[in-house]
Coordinates of C-alpha atoms in Angstrom, one line a residue:
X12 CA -70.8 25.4 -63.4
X13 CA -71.3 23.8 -66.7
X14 CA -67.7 22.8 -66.8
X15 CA -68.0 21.1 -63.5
X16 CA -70.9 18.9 -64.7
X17 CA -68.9 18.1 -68.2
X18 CA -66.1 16.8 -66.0
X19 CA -68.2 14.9 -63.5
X20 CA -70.4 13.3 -66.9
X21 CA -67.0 12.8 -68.3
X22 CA -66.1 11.1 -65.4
X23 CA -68.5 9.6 -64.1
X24 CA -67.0 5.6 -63.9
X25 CA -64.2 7.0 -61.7
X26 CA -65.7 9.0 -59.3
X27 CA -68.6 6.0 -58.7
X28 CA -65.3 3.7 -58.1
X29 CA -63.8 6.1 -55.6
X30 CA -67.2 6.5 -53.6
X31 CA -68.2 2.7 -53.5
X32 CA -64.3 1.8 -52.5
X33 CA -65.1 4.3 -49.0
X34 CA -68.1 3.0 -48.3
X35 CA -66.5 -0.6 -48.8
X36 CA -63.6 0.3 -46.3
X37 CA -66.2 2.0 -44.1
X38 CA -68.0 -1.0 -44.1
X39 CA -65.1 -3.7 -43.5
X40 CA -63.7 -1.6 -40.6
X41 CA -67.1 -1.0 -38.9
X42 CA -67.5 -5.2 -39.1
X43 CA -63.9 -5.9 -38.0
X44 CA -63.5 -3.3 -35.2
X45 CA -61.9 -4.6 -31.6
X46 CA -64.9 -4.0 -29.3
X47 CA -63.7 -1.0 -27.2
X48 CA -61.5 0.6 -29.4
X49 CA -61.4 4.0 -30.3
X50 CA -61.4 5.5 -33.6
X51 CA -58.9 8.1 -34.6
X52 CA -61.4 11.0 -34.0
X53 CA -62.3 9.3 -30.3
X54 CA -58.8 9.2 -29.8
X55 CA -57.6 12.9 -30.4
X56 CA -60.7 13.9 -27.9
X57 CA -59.7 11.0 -25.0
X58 CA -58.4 12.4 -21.8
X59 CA -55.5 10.7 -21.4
X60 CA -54.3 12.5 -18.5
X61 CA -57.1 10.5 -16.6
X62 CA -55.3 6.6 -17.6
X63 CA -53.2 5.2 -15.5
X64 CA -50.6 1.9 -16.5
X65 CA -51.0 -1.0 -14.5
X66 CA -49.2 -0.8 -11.0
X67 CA -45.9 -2.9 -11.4
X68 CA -43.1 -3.2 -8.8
X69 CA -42.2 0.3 -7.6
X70 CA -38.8 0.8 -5.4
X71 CA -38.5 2.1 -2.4
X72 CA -36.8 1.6 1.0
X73 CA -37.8 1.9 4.1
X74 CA -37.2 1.9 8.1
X75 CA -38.6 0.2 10.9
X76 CA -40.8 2.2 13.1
X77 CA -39.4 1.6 16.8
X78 CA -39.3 3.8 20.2
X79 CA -36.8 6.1 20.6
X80 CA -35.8 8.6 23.3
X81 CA -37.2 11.8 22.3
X82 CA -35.3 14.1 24.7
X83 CA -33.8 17.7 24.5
X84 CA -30.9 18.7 22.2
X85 CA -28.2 21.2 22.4
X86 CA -25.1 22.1 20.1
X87 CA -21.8 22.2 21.4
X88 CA -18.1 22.8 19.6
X89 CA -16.2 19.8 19.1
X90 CA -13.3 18.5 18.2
X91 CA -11.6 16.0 15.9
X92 CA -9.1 14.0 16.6
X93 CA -7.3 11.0 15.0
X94 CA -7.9 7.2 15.8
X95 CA -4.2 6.7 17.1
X96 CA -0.8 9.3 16.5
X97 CA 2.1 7.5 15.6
X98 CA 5.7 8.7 16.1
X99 CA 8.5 7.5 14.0
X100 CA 11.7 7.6 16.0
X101 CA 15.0 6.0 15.4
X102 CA 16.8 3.5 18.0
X103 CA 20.0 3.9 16.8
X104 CA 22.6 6.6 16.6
X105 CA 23.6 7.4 12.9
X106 CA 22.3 9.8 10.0
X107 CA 19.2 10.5 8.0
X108 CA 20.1 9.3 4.4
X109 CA 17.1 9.8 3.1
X110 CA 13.3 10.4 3.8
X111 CA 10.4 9.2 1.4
X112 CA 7.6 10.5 2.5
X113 CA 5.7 14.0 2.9
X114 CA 3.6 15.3 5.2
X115 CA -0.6 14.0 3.3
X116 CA 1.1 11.2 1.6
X117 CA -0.5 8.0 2.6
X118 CA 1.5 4.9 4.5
X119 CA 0.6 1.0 5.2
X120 CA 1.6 -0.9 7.9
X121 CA 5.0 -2.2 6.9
X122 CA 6.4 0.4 4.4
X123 CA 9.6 2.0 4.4
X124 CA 9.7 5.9 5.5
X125 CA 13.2 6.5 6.0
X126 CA 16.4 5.3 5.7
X127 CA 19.6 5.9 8.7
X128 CA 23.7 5.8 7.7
X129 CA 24.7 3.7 10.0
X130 CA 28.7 2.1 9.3
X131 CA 29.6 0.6 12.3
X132 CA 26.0 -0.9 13.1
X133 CA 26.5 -2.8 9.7
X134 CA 29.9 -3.8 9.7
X135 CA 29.2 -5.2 13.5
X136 CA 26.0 -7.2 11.0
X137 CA 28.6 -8.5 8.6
X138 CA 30.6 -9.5 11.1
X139 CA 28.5 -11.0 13.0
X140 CA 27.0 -12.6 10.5
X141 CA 30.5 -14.1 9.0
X142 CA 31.4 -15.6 12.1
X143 CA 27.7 -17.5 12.5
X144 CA 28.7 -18.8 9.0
X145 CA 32.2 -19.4 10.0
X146 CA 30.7 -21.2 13.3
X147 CA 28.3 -23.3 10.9
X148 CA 30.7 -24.9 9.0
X149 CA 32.7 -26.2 12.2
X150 CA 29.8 -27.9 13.2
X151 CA 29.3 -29.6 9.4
X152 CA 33.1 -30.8 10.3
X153 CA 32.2 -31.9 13.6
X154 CA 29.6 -33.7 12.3
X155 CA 31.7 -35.2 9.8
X156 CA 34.1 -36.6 12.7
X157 CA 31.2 -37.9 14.4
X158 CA 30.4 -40.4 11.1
X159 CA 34.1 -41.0 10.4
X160 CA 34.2 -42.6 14.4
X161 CA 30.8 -44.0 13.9
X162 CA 32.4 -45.9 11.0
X163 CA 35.5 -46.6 13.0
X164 CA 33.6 -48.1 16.0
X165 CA 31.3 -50.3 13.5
X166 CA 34.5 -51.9 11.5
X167 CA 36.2 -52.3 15.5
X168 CA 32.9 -54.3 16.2
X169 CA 33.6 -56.1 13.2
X170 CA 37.0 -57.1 13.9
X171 CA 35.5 -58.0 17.2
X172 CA 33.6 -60.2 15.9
X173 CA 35.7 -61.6 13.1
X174 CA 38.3 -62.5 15.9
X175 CA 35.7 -64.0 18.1
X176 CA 34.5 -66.4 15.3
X177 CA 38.5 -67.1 14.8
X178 CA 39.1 -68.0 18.3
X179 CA 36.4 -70.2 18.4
X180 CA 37.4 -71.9 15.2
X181 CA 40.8 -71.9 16.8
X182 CA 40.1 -73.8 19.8
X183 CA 37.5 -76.1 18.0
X184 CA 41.5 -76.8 16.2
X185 CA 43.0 -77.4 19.2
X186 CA 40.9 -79.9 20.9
X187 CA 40.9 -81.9 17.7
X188 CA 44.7 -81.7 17.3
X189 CA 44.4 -82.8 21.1
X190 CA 42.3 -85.4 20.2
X191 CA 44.7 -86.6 17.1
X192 CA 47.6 -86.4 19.3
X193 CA 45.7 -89.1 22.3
X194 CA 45.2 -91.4 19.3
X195 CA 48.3 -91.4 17.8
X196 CA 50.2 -92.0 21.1
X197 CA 47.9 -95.1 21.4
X198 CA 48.7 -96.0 18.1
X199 CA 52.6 -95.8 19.2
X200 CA 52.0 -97.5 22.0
X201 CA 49.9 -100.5 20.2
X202 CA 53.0 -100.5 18.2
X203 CA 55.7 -100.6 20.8
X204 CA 53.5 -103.5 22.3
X205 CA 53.7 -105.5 18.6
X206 CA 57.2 -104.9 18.0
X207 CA 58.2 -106.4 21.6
X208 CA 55.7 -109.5 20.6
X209 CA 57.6 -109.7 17.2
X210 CA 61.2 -109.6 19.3
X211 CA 60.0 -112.1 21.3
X212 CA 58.6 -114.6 18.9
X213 CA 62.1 -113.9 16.8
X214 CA 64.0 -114.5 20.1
X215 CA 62.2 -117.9 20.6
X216 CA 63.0 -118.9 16.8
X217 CA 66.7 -118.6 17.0
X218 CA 67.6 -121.5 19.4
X219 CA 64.9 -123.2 17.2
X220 CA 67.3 -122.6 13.6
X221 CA 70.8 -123.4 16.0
X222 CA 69.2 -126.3 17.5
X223 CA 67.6 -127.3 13.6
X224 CA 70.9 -126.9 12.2
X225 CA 72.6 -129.0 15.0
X226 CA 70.1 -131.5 14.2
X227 CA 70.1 -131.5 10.7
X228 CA 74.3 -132.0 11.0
X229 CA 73.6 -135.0 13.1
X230 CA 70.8 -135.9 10.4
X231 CA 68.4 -135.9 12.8
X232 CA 66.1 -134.0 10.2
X233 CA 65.7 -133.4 7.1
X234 CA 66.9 -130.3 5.3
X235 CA 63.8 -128.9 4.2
X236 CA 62.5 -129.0 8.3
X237 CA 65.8 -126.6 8.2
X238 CA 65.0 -124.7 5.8
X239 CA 61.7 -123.8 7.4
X240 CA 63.1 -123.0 10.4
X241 CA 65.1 -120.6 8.8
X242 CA 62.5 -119.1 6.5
X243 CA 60.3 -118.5 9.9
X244 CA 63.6 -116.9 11.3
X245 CA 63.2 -115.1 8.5
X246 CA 59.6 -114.3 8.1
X247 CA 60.0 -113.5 11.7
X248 CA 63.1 -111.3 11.7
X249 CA 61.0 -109.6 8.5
X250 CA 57.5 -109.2 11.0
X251 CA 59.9 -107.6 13.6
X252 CA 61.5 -104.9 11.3
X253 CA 57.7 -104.3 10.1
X254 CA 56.7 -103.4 13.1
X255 CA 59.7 -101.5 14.2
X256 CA 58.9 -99.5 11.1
X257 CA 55.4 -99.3 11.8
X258 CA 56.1 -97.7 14.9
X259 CA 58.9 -95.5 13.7
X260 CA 56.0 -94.1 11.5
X261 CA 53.2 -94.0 14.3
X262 CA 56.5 -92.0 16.5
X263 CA 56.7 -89.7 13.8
X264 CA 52.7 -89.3 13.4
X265 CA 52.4 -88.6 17.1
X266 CA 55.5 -85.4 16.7
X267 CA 53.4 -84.5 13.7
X268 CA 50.3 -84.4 15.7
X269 CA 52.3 -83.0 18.6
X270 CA 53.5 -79.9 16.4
X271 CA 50.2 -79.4 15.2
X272 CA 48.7 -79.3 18.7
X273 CA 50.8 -76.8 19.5
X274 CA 50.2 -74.4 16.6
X275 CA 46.5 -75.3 17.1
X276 CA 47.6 -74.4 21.2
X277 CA 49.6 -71.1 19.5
X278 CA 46.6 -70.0 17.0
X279 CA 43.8 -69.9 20.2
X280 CA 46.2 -67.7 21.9
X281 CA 46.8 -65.3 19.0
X282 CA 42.6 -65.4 18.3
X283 CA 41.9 -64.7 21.8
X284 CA 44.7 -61.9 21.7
X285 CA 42.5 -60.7 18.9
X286 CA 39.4 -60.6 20.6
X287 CA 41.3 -58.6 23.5
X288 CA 43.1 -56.0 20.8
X289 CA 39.6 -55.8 19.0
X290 CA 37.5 -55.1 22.2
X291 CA 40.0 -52.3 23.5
X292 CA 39.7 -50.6 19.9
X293 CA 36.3 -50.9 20.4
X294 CA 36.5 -49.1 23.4
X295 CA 39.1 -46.6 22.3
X296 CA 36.2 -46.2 19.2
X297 CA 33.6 -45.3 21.9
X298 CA 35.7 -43.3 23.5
X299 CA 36.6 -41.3 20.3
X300 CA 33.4 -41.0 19.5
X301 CA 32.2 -39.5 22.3
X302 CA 35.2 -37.1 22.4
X303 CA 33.9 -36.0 18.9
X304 CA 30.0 -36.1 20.0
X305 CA 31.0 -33.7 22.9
X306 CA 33.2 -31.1 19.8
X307 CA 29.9 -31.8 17.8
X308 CA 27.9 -30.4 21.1
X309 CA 30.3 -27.4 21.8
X310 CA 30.5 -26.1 18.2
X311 CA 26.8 -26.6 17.7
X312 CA 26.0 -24.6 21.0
X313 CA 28.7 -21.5 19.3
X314 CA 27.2 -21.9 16.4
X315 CA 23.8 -21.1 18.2
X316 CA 25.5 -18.4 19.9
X317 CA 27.0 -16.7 17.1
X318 CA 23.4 -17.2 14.8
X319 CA 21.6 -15.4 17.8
X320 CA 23.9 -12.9 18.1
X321 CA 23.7 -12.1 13.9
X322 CA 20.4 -12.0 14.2
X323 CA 20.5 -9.7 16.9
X324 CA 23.0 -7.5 15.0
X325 CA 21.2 -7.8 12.0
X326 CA 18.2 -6.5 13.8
X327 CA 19.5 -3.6 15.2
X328 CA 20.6 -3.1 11.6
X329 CA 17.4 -3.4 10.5
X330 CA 17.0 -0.4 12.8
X331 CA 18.1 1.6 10.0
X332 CA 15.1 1.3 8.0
X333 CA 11.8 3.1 9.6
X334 CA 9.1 1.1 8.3
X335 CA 5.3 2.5 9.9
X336 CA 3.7 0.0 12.5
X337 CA 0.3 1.2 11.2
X338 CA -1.8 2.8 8.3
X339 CA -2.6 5.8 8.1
X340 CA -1.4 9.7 7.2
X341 CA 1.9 11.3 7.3
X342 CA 1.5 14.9 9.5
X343 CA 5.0 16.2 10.2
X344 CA 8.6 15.9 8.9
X345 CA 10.4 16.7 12.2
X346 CA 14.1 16.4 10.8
X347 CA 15.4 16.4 7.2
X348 CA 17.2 14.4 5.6
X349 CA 21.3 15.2 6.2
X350 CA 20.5 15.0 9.9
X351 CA 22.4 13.2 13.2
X352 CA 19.5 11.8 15.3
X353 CA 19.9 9.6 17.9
X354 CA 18.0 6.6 19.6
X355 CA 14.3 7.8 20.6
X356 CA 14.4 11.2 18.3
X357 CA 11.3 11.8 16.4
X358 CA 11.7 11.3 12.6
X359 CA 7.9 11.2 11.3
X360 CA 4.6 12.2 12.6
X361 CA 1.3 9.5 11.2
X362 CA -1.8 10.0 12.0
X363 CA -4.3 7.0 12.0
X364 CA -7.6 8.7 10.0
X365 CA -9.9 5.7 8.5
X366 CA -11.8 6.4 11.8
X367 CA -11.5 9.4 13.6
X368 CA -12.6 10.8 17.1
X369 CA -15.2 13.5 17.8
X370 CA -14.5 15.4 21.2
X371 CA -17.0 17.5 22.5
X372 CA -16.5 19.0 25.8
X373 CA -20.1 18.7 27.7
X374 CA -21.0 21.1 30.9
X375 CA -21.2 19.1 34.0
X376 CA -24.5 20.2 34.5
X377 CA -26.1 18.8 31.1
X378 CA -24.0 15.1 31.3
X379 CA -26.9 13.7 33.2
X380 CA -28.9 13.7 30.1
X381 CA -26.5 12.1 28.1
X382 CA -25.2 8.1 28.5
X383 CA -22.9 5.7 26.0
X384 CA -25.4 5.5 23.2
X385 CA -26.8 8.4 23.0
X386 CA -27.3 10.2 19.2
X387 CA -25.9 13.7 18.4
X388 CA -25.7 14.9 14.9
X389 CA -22.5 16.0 13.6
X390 CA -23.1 19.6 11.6
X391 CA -21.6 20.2 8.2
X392 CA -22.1 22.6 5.2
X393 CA -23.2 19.9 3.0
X394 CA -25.0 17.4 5.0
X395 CA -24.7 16.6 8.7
X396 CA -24.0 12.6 10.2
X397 CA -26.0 11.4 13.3
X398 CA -23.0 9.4 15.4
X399 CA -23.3 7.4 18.7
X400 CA -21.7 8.7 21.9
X401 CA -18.8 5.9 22.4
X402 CA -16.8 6.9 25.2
X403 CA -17.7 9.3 28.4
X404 CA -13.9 10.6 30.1
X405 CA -14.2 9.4 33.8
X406 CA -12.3 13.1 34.8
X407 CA -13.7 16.2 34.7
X408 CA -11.6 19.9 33.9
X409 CA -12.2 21.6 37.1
X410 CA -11.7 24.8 35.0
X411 CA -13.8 24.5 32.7
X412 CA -16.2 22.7 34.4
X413 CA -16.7 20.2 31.2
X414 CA -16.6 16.5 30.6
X415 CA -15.0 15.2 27.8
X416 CA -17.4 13.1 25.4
X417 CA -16.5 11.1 22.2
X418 CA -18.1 9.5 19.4
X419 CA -15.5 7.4 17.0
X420 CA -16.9 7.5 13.2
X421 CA -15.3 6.0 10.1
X422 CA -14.0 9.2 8.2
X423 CA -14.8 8.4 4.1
X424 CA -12.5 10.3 1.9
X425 CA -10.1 11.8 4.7
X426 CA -12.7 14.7 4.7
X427 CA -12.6 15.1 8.4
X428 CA -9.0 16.4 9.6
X429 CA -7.7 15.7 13.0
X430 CA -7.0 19.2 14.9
X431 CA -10.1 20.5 12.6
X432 CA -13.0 22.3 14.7
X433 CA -17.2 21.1 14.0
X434 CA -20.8 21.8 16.3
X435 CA -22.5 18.8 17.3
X436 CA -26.3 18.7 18.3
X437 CA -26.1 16.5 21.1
X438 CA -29.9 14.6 21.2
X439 CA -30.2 14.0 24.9
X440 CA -32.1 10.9 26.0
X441 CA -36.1 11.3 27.1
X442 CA -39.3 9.5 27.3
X443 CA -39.1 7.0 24.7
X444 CA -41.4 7.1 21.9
X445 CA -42.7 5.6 18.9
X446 CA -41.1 7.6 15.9
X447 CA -40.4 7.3 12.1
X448 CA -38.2 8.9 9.7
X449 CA -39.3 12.7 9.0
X450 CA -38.8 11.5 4.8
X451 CA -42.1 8.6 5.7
X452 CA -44.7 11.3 6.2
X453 CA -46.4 13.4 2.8
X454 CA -49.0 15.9 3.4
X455 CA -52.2 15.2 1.6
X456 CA -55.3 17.0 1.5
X457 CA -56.6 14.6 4.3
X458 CA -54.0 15.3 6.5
X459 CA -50.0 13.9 7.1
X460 CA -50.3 10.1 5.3
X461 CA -47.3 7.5 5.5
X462 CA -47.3 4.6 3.0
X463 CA -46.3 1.2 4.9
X464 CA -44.7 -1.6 2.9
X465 CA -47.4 -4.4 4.2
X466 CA -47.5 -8.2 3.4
X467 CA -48.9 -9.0 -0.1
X468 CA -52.2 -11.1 0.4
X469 CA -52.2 -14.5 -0.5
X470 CA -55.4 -16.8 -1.0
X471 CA -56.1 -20.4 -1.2
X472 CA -56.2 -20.8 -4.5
X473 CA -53.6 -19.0 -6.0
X474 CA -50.9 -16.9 -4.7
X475 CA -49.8 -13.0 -4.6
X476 CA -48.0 -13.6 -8.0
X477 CA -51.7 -13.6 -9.9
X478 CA -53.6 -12.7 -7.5
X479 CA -54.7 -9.3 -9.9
X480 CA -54.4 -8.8 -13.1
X481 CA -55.7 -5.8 -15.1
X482 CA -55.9 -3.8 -18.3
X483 CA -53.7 -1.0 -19.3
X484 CA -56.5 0.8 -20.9
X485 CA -58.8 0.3 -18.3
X486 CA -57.2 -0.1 -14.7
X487 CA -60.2 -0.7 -12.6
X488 CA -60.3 -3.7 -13.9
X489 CA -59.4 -6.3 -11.6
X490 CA -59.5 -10.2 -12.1
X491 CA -57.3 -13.2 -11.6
X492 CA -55.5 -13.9 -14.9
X493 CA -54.1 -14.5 -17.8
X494 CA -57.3 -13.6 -20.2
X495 CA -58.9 -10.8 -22.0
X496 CA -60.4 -7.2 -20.8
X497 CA -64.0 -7.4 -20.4
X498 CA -64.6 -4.0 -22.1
X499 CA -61.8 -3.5 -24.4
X500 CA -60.9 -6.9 -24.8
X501 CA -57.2 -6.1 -25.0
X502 CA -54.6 -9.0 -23.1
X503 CA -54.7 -8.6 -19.4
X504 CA -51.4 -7.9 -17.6
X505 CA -50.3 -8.9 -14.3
X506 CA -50.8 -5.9 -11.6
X507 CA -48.5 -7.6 -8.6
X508 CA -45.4 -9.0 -10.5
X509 CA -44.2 -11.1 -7.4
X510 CA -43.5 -9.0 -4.8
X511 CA -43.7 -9.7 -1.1
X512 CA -45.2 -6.8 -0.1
X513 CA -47.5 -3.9 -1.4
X514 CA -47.8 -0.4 -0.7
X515 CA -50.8 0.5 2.7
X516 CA -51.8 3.9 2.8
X517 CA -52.3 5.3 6.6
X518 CA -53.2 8.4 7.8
X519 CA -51.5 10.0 11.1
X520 CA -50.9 12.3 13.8
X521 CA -48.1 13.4 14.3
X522 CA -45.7 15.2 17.5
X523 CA -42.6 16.8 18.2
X524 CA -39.4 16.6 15.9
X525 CA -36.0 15.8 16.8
X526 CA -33.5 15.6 13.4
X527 CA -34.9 13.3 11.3
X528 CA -37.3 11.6 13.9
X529 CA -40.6 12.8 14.1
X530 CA -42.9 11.4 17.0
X531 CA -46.4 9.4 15.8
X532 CA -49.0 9.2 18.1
X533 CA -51.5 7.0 15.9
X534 CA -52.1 5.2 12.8
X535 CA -48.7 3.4 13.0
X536 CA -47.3 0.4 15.3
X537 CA -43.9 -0.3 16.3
X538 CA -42.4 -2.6 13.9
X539 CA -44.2 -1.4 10.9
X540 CA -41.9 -0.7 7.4
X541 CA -42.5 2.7 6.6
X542 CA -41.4 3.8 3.3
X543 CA -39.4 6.8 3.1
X544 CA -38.5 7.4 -0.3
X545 CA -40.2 6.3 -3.3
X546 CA -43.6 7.3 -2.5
X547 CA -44.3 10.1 -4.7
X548 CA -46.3 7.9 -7.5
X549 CA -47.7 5.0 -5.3
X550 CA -51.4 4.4 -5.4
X551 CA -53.1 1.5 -2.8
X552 CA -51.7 -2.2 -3.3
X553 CA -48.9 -1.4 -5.4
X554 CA -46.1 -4.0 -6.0
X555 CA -43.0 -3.1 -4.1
X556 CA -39.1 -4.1 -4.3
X557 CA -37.6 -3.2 -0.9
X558 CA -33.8 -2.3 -1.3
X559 CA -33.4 -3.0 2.4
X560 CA -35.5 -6.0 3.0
X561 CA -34.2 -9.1 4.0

């Protein structure tokens, strides 16, 4: 004991440090402390258990409630059969080369299954097909005829034409030649009518010169008057021969002139037998050309033929390839591969299964319950399928005394097998009545409760979207936000995050069950959007996101 108070004297300065720095920390923390928080020691004896977080958007989905015919229900056998069986067969004679699919393998519209020897159904193909080429190019040499008479015809027309031109300028020649020759016989004329004035005047001179001379003997005159007589005979004898000369020259003009009429005469004739020769090889053009129109025609119309009858040939070769008209299954090899078939003998067996047929065979006396719409429940090991009744066979079996009924469902996975055998429950129609999913209703401790997905509220000053805002450590709290919690004083969060709708509790009654209807006789209306999964944790005006809503 006296150690301890040796230590404590010895140490006095520390341990009066230590106990002031609590109380200082005491202090500082009991001035600085959030109002509403909890110490450590408050903390480890909360009930937690009794907090709740603030109600965010909880997911669910839900179904409408509506009426519904809650009748009877019986289970039958049935029956399923594929969509649509498709047989393979061949159309020509020949052998099975080779076969590519098995019997579960899976086909599309269009592939190739099998494969047919066929010689003589493809060398009639080739053939065919050569002589549709063969056919072709008589029609390309046609065609080339028809240009090269086109051309002909065009350079006849020409000529034509050039000959026309020519014979006009031909007889534009002649009429001037004509025209040349009029003048210069005038001219001759004119001429003839000057020389015989110059003969005369030189025949009147010459007993003037005799009668001079006599004169000028007797010395009547002198001889210069006789030698002006004789230079007039002279001048006179020299006009004559002028004018002889002058019309030798216009004589010779006027044969010139002639000569060219008449080759102007001879060049119309030969331009207008032009014009004839060019206008009969016109027409012997035309008539060419229509002789090569009509081969053009002819070979065009075998070339027709002969590409119609390839492709008819090369269709019916085509006939050795089986290609499936549909989607769907392969069920049976009937022949294999090695084997003669002929046309119509089944190859290949495919079912159509994306859909599939359930056949249930219904007593006569129970069809009066049933119509085209009516529900029955397909039965499985795992989990059974409510179907619609789609089709209602107009004949009944008079031995069994049954009417066939069907229901066509899309078959997910191939898991349904046509020839395979099932039960139905067959949900016969009654009085209709308002019903809900059998997943909507919870038992409580008040009784069978459904939550409804109702319309958020909305107010006049401010929408669903902060409409409540609360505290996570205190959830009763419930005020418009953003701010602070009025006891803690901890940030206020939003309670409805934007949602459209918010969970409604409602208490019911409930009746009869039929499969996953159950019949509600109060506390829900038709229409409402009962929630049928999703529900476990929901408390009153919760935020909801609705996988199905619209």
């Amino acid at each position: 004991m006296s150690s301890i108070f040796l230590q404590i004297r010895k140490h006095w300065f520390t341990l009066a440090l230590l106990v002031g720095s609590i109380i200082g920390v005491r202090l500082y923390v009991a001035a600085n402390r959030i109002p509403g928080s909890v110490t450590v020691i408050e903390a480890q004896s909360m009930d937690m258990s009794t907090m709740k977080a603030p109600v965010g958007l909880a997911e669910v989905t839900t179904e409408i409630a509506r009426t519904r015919g809650m009748g009877e229900s019986f289970t039958l056998p049935a029956t399923i059969k594929a969509l649509s069986d498709e047989d393979v067969v061949v159309r020509i004679a020949g052998r099975v080369s080779r076969i590519l699919v098995y019997p579960g393998d899976e086909v599309h519209a269009g592939q190739l299954l099998a494969e047919l020897d066929a010689p003589d159904v493809a060398a009639t193909a080739d053939s065919a097909r050569e002589m549709a080429n063969s056919k072709g190019a008589e029609v390309l040499v046609s065609h080339s005829e028809v240009v090269h008479h086109h051309h002909l015809k065009n350079q006849a027309a020409a000529t034509a034409k050039q000959s026309s031109i020519a014979a006009e300028r031909a007889q534009i020649d002649a009429e001037t030649t004509d025209i040349a020759v009029t003048q210069a016989q005038s001219e001759v004329k004119r001429a003839a009518s000057e020389v015989a004035d110059k003969v005369a005047e030189f025949k009147a001179i010459l007993p003037m010169v005799e009668r001079q001379r006599s004169l000028y003997k007797q010395g009547a005159i002198a001889l210069e008057e006789l030698q002006q007589t004789i230079r007039d005979k002279e001048q006179g004898d020299a006009r004559l021969n002028g004018a002889r000369a002058n019309q030798a020259m216009l004589e010779q003009s006027v044969s010139i002139a002639q000569k060219r009429q008449e080759s102007a005469h001879r060049m119309v004739d030969e331009a207008k037998a032009g014009v004839v020769i060019a206008k009969i090889g016109i027409d012997q053009a035309d008539e060419a050309l229509a002789q090569a129109k009509s081969m053009e025609a002819a070979r065009q119309y075998e070339s027709a033929g002969a590409r119609a009858s390839a492709s008819s040939t090369q269709s019916v070769s085509g006939f050795r390839h089986l290609v499936a008209s549909s989607s769907g299954v392969v069920s049976e090899r009937v022949v294999s591969p090695g084997t003669a078939v002929m046309p119509g003998q089944v190859v290949l067996r495919i079912q159509s299964v994306e859909y599939v047929r359930v056949q249930v065979e219904v007593p006569i006396v129970q069809t009066s319950m049933i119509h085209i719409g009516s529900s029955l429940e397909l039965l499985g090991e795992d989990k059974s399928r409510t179907l619609t009744i789609t089709s209602i066979f107009p004949d009944a079996d008079p031995q069994s005394r049954t009417v066939r009924v069907e229901a066509l469902i899309t078959n997910p996975g191939h898991r349904l097998h046509p020839g395979q055998f099932a039960r139905v429950k067959i949900m016969a129609s009654g009085p209709q009545q308002l019903t809900i999913p059998t997943d909507a209703v919870v038992s409580a401790s008040d009784g069978n409760v459904v939550w409804v997905a109702a319309p958020a509220p909305v107010t006049k000053d401010h929408d669903a979207t902060d409409t409540d805002w609360t505290c996570t450590m205190h959830p009763q709290v419930s005020l418009k936000g953003p701010g602070k919690c009025p006891i803690c004083k901890m940030d206020l969060v939003k309670r409805i995050m934007g949602s459209k709708f918010i969970a409604a509790r409602r208490v019911v009654s409930v009746g009869s069950t039929q499969g996953k209807w159950v019949e509600v006789n109060n506390g829900i209306r038709a229409g409402d959007r009962v929630i049928t999964s999703g529900q476990t944790d929901l408390t009153e005006g919760t935020a909801l996101k609705i996988k199905d809503a619209q």
